[in-house]
Tab-separated table of C-alpha atoms and ligand atoms in Angstrom:
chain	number	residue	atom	x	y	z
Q	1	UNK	CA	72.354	81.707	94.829
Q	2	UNK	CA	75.992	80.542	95.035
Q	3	UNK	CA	77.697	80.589	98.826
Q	4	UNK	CA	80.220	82.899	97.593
Q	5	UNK	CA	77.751	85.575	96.288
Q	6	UNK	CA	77.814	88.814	98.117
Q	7	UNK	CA	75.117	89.115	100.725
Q	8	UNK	CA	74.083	92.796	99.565
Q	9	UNK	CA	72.229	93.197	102.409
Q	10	UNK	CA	75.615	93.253	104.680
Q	11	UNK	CA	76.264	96.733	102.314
Q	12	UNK	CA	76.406	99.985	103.569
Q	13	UNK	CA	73.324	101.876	101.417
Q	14	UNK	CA	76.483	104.717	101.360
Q	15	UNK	CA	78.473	102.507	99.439
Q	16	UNK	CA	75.780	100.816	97.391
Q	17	UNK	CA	74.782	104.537	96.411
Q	18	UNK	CA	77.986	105.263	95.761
Q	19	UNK	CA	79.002	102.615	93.412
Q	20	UNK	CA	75.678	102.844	91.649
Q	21	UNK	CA	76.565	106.654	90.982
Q	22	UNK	CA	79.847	105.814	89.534
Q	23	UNK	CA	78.454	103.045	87.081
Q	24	UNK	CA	75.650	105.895	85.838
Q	25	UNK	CA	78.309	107.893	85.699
Q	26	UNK	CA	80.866	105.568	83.767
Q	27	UNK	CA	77.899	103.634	81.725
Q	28	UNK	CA	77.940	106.421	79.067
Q	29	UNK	CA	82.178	106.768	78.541
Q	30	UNK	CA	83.747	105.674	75.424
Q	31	UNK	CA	86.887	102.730	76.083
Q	32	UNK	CA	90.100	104.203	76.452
Q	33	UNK	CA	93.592	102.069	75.991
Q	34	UNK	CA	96.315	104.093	77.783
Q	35	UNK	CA	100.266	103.530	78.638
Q	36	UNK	CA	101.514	105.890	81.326
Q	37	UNK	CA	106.050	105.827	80.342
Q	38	UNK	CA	108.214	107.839	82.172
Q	39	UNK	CA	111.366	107.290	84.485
Q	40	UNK	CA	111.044	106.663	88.326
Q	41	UNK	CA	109.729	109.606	89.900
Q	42	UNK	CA	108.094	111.043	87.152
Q	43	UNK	CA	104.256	111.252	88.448
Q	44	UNK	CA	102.601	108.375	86.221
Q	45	UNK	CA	101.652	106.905	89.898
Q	46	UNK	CA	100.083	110.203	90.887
Q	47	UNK	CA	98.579	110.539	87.902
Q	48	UNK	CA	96.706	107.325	87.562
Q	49	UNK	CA	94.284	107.393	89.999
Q	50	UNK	CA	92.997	110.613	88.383
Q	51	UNK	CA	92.463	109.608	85.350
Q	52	UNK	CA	91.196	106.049	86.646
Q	53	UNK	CA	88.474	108.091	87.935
Q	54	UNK	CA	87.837	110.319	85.500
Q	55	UNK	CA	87.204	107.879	82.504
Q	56	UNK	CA	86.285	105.009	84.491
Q	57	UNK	CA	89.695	102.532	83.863
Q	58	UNK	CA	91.453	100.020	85.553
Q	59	UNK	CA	94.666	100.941	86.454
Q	60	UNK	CA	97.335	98.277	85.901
Q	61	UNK	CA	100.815	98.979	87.878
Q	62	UNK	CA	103.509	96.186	87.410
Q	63	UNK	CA	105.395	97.623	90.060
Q	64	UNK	CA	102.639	97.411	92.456
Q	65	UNK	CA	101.484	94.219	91.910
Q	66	UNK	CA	105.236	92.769	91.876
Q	67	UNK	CA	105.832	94.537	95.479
Q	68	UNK	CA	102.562	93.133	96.675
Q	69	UNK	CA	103.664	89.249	95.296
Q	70	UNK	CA	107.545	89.942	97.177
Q	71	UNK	CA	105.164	90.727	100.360
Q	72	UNK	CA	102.963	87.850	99.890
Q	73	UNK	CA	106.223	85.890	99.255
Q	74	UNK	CA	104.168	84.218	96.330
Q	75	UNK	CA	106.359	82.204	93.475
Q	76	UNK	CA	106.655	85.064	91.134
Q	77	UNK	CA	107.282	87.657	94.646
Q	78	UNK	CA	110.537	85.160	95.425
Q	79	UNK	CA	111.386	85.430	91.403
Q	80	UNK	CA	111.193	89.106	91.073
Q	81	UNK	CA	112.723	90.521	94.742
Q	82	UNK	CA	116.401	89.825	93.828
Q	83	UNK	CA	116.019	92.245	90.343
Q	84	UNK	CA	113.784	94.998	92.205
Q	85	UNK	CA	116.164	95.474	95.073
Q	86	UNK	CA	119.060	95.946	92.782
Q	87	UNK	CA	116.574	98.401	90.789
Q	88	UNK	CA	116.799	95.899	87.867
Q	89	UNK	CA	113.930	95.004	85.559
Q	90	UNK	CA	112.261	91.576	86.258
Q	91	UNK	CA	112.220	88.948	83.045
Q	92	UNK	CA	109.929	89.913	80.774
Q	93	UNK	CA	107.829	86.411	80.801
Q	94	UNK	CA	106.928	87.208	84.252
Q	95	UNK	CA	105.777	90.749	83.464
Q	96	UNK	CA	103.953	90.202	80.262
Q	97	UNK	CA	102.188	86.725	82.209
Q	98	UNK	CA	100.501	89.016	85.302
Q	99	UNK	CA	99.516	91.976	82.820
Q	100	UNK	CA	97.740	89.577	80.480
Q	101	UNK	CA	95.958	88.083	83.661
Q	102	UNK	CA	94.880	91.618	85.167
Q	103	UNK	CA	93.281	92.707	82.036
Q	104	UNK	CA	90.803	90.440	82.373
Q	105	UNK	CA	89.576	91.697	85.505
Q	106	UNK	CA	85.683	93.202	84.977
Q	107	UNK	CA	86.878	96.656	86.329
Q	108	UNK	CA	89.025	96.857	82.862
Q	109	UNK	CA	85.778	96.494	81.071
Q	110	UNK	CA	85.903	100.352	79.982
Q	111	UNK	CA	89.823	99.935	79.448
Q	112	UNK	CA	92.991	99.927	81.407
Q	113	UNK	CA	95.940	102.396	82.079
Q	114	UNK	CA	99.206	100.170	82.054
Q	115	UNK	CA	101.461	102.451	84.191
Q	116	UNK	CA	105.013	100.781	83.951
Q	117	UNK	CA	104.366	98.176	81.773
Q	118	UNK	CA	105.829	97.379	78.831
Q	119	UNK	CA	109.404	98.803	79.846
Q	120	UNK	CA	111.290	97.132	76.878
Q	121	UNK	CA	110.889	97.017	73.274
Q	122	UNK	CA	110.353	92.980	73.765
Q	123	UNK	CA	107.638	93.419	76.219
Q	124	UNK	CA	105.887	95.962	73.760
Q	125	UNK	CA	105.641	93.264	70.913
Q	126	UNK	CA	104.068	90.807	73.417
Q	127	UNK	CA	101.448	93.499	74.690
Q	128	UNK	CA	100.618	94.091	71.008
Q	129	UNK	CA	99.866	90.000	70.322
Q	130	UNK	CA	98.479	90.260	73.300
Q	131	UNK	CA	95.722	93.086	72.396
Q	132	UNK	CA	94.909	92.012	68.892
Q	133	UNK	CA	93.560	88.420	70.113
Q	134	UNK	CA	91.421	90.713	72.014
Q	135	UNK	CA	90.917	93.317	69.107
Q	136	UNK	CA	91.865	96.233	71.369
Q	137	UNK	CA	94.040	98.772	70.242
Q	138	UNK	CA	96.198	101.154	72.124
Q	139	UNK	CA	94.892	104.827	72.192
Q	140	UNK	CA	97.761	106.952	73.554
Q	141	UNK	CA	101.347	106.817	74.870
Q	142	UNK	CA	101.642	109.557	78.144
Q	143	UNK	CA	105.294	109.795	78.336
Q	144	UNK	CA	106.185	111.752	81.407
Q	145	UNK	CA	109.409	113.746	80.352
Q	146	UNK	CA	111.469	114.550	82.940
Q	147	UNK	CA	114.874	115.720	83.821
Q	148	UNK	CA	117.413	113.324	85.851
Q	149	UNK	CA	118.249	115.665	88.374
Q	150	UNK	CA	114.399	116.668	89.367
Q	151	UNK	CA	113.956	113.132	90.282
Q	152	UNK	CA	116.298	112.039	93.539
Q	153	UNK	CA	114.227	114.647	95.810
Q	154	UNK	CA	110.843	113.343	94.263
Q	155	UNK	CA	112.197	109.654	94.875
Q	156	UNK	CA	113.504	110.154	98.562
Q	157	UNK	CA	110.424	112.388	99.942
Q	158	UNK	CA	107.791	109.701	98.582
Q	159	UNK	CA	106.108	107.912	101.473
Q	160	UNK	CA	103.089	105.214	99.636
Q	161	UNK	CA	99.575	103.518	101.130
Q	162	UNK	CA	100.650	100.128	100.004
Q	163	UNK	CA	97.398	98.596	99.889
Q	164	UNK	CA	95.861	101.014	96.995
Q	165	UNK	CA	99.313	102.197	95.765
Q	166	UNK	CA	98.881	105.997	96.886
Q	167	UNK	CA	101.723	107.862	96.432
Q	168	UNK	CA	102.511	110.702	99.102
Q	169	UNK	CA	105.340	113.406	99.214
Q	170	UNK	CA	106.785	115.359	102.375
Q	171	UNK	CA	107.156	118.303	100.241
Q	172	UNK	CA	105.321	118.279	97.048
Q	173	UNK	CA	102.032	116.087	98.370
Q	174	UNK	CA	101.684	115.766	102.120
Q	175	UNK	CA	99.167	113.500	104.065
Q	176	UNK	CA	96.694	115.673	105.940
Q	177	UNK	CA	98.417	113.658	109.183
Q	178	UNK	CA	102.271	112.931	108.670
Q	179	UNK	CA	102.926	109.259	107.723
Q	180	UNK	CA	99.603	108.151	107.722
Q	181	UNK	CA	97.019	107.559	104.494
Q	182	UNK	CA	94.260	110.370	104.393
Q	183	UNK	CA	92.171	107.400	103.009
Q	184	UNK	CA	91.993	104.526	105.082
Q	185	UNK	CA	94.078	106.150	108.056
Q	186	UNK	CA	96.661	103.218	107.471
Q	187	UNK	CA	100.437	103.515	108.141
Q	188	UNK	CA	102.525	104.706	104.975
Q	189	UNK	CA	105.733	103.374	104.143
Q	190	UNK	CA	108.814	104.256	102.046
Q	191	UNK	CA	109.404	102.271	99.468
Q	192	UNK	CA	113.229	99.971	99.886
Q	193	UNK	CA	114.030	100.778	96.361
Q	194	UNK	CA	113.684	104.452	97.204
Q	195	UNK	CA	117.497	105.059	97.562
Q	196	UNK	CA	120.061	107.381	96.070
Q	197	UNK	CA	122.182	104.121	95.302
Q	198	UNK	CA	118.986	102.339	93.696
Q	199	UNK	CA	117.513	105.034	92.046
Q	200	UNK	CA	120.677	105.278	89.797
Q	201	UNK	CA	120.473	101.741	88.945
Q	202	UNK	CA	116.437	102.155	87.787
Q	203	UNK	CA	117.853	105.348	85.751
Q	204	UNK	CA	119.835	103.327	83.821
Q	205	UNK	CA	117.526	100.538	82.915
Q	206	UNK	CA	115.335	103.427	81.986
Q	207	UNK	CA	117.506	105.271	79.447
Q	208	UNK	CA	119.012	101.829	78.055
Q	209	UNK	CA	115.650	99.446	77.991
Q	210	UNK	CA	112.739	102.258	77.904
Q	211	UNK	CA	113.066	105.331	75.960
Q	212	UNK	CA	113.483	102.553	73.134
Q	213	UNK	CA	109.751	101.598	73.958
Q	214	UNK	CA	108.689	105.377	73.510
Q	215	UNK	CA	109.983	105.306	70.058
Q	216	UNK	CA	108.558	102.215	69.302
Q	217	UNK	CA	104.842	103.961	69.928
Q	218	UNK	CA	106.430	107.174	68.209
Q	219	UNK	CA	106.604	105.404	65.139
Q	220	UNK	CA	102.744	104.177	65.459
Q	221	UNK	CA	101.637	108.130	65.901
Q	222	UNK	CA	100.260	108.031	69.824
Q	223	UNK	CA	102.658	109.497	71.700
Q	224	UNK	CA	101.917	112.594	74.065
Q	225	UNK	CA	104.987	114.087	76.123
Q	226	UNK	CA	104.243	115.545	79.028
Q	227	UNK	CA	106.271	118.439	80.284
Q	228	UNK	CA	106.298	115.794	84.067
Q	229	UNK	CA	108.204	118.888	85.259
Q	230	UNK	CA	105.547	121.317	86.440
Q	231	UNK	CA	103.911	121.295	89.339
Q	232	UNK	CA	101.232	117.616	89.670
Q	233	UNK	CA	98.309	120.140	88.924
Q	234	UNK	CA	99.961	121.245	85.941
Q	235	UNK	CA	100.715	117.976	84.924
Q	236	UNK	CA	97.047	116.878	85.384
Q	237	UNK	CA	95.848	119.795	83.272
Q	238	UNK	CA	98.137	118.519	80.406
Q	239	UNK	CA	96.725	115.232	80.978
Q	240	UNK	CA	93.487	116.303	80.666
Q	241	UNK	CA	93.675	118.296	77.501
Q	242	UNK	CA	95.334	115.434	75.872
Q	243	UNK	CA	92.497	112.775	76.359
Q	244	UNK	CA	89.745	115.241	75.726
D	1	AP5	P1	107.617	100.762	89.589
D	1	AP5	O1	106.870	100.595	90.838
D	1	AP5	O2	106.870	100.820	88.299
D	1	AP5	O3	108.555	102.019	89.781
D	1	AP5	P2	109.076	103.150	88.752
D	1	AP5	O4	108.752	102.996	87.326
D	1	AP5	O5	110.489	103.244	89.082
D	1	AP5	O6	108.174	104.315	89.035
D	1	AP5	P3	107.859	104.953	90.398
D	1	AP5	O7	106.707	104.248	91.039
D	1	AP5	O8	109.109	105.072	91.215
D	1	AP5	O9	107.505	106.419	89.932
D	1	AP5	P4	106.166	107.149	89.517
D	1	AP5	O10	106.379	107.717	88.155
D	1	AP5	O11	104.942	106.307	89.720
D	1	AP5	O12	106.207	108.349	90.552
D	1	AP5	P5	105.119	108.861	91.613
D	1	AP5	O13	103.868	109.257	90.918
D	1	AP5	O14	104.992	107.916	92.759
D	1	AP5	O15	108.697	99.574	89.425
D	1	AP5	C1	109.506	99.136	90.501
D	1	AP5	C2	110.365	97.957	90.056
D	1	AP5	O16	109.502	96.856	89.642
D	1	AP5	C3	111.264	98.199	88.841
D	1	AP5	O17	112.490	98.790	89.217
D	1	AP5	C4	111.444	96.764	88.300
D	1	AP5	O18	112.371	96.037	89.052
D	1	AP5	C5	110.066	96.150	88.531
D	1	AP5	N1	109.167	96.310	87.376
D	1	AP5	C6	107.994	97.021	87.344
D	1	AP5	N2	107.426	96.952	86.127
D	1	AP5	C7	108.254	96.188	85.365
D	1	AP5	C8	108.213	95.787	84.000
D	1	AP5	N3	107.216	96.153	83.181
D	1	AP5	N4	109.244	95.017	83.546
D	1	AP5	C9	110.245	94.624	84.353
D	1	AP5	N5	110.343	94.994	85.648
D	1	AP5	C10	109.359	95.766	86.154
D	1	AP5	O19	105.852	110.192	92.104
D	1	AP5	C11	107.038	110.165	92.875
D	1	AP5	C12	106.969	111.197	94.002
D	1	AP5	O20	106.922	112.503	93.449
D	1	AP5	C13	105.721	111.050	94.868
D	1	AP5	O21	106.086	111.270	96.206
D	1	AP5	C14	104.769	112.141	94.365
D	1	AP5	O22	103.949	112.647	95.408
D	1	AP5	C15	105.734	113.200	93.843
D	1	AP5	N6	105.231	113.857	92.623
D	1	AP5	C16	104.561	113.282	91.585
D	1	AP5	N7	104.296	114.205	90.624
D	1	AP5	C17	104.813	115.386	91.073
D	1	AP5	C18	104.877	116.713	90.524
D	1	AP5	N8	104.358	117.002	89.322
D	1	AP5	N9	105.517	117.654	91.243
D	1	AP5	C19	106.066	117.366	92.458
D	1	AP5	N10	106.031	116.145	93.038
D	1	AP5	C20	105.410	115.150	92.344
């Protein structure tokens, strides 16, 4: 046995119970291709871990994995801090280079949700070389519709679990304990590009670089809109009925 292989004795039988239930569980789902699009704010964070569980996906967050390389101060983290601070997009080489990486992680093995990713019309055409070498095809397009206006008071209660990209809000999602992850009992954090100044800046790369990308999948026949409105149980109900 190699040195790195996991001693399974050092498992607790809770968790080796556990994961064995969710692979019965997940052994008998069909693969599902999703994109999560909608504007800062709009849920597709919230969102993801639900359906991650529910049909057994990886879920693939550029944002996430950019803020953990600026933490890590990795290469690509020192690239990309400069562009997310001024609530710019990063280039799209860097984006499209990390996504093709993740997917070939063995939790995407039942499919992915790519929440965030692509964000311009550019990054879309690479995803799509990307996924025929691999003969995948994209099944649907959730694009979280959402007024402007709703999304400043979404944006400046939001208080995330960095490590597993939980997203909390003072209001509309409290932690059971204030500021603190009802998970791992961790400290939560706001995010620096949470600002009124900032979030204006990510609004307009939205409407100018992304709603392009919606039409782009329009065109192909898989989009779903979302009304991203209604309250987060509404909006999972919505998400449900459209991947049943
Ligand atoms: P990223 O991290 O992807 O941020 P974003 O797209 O701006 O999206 P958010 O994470 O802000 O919003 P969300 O829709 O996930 O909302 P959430 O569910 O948390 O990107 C950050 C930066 O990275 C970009 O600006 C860019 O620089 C760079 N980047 C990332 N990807 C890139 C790419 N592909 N190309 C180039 N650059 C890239 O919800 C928000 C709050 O509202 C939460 O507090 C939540 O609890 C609450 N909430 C959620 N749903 C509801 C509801 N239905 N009702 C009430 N409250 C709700």
């Amino acid at each position: 046995m190699a040195s790195s292989s996991v001693n399974l004795e050092e498992i607790p039988s809770e968790s080796l119970m556990n994961e064995l239930l969710r692979r019965m569980k997940c052994a008998p789902k069909p693969e599902k291709h999703l994109i999560l699009i909608g504007p800062p704010g709009s849920g597709k964070g919230t969102q993801s871990p639900i359906i991650k569980d529910e049909h057994c996906l990886c879920h693939l967050a550029t944002g996430d994995m950019l803020r953990a390389a600026v933490s890590a101060k990795t290469p690509l983290g020192i690239k990309a801090k400069e562009s997310m601070d001024k609530g710019e997009l990063v280039s799209d080489d860097l984006v499209v280079g990390i996504i093709d990486e993740a997917m070939k992680k063995p939790s995407c093995k039942k499919g992915f949700i790519l929440d965030g990713f692509p964000r311009t019309v550019a990054q879309a055409q690479k995803l799509d070389e990307m996924l025929e070498r691999q003969g995948v095809k994209i099944d649907k397009v959730l694009d979280f519709a959402i007024d402007d206006a709703v999304l400043e008071e979404r944006i400046s209660g939001r208080w995330i679990h960095p490590a597993s990209g939980r997203s909390y809000h003072t209001k509309f999602a409290p932690p059971r304990v204030p500021g603190v992850d009802d998970v791992t009992g961790e400290p939560l954090i706001q995010r620096k590009d949470d600002t009124a100044a900032v979030l204006k800046s990510r609004l307009e790369s939205f409407h100018r670089q992304t709603l392009p990308v919606i039409n782009y999948y329009s065109k192909k026949g898989i989009v779903a809109t979302l009304h991203a409105e209604k309250p987060l149980s509404d909006v999972t109900d919505e998400v449900r009925k459209v991947l049943s």
